XYZ file of C-alpha atoms in Angstrom:
123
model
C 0.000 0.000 0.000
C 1.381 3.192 -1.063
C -0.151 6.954 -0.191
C 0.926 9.722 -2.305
C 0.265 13.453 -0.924
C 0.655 16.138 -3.970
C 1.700 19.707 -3.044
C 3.221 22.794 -4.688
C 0.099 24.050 -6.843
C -0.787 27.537 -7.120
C -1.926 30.085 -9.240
C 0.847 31.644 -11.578
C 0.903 34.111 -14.652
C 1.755 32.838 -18.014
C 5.238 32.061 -18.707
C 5.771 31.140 -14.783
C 6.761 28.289 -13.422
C 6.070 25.727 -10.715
C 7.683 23.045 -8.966
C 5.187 19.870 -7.829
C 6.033 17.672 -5.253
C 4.684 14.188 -4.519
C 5.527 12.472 -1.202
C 5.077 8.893 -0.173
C 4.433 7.093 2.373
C 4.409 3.142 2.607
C 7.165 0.343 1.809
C 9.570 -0.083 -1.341
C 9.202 3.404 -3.129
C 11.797 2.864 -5.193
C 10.391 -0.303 -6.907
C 7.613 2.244 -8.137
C 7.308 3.663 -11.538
C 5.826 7.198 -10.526
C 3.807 9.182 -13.278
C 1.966 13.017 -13.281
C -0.963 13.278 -14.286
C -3.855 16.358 -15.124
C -7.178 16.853 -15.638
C -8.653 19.914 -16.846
C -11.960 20.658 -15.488
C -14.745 18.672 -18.250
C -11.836 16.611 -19.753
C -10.202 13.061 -19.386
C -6.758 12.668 -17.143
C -4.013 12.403 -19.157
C -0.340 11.281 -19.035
C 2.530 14.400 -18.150
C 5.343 12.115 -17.529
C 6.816 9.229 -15.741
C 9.837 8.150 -13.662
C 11.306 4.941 -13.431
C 11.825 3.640 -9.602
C 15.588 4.033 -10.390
C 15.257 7.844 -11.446
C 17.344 6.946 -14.486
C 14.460 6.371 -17.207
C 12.076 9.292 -18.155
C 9.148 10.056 -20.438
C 7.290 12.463 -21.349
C 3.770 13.897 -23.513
C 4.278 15.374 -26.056
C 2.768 18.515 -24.798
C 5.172 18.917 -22.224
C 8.225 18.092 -23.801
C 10.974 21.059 -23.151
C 8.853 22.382 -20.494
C 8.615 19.311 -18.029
C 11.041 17.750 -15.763
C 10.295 14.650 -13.554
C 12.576 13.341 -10.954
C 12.523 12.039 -7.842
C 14.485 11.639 -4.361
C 14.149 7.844 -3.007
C 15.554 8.656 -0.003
C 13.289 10.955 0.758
C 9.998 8.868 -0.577
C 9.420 12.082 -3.134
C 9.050 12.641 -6.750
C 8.946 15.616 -8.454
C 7.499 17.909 -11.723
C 9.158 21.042 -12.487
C 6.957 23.141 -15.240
C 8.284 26.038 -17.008
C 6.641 28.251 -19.467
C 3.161 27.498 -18.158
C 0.299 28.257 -20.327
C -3.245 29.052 -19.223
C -3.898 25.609 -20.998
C -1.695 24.024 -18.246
C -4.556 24.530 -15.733
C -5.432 21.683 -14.337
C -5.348 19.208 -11.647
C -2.118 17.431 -11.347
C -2.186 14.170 -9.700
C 0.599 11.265 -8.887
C 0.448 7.910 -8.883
C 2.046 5.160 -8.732
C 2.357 1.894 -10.490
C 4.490 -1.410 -11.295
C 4.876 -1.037 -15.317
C 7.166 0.926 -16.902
C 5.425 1.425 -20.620
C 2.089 2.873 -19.441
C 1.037 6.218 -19.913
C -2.788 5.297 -19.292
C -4.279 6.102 -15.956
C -6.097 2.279 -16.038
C -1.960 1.494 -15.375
C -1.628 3.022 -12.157
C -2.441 1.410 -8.748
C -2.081 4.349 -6.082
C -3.100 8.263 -6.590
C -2.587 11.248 -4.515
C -5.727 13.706 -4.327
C -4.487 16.183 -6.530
C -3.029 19.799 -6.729
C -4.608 22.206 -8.537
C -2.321 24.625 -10.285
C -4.257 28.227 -12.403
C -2.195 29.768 -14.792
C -3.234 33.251 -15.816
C -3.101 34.856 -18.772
């Protein structure tokens, strides 16, 4: 069992940026792929990027690519997103998870989720 507590949101101007943090609680964090998530208020949550439990492999969307950058601190049970260059189309609620396979991007592939950090970028 693995719980994930999301923190860091906010409300930022255009071109700002944020750091999110994820911390977990609960055995073997490391053997955890950990993955972002958001979901815009009306729309379907979709992939930002994952982590592998080693830090070493990353992925990202598309739409984040050059903007995003996961990475995570096992010895402190954290991962993290920095975003740069937020858009007002980056609103959203950004949630963790966690999960066991390393090629998913779907959230049907994740076992554990945080509750979520909502971040407002204004124009």
């Amino acid at each position: 069992q693995v719980q994930l507590v999301e923190s860091g949101g906010g409300l930022v101007q255009a071109g700002g940026s944020l750091r999110l943090s994820c911390a977990a609680s609960g055995r073997a964090f490391g053997s955890y792929v950990m993955g972002w998530f958001l979901q815009a208020p009306g729309k379907e949550r979709e992939f930002v990027a994952r982590i592998s439990g080693d830090g070493r492999s990353t992925y990202y969307a598309d739409s984040v690519k050059g903007r995003a950058t996961i990475s995570r601190d096992n010895a402190k049970n954290t991962v993290y997103l920095q975003m740069n260059s937020l858009q007002p189309e980056d609103t959203a609620v950004y949630y963790c998870a966690a999960g066991r396979n390393w090629r998913v991007t779907t959230p049907q592939g994740y076992e554990y989720w945080g509750q979520g950090t909502q971040v407002t970028v204004s124009s």
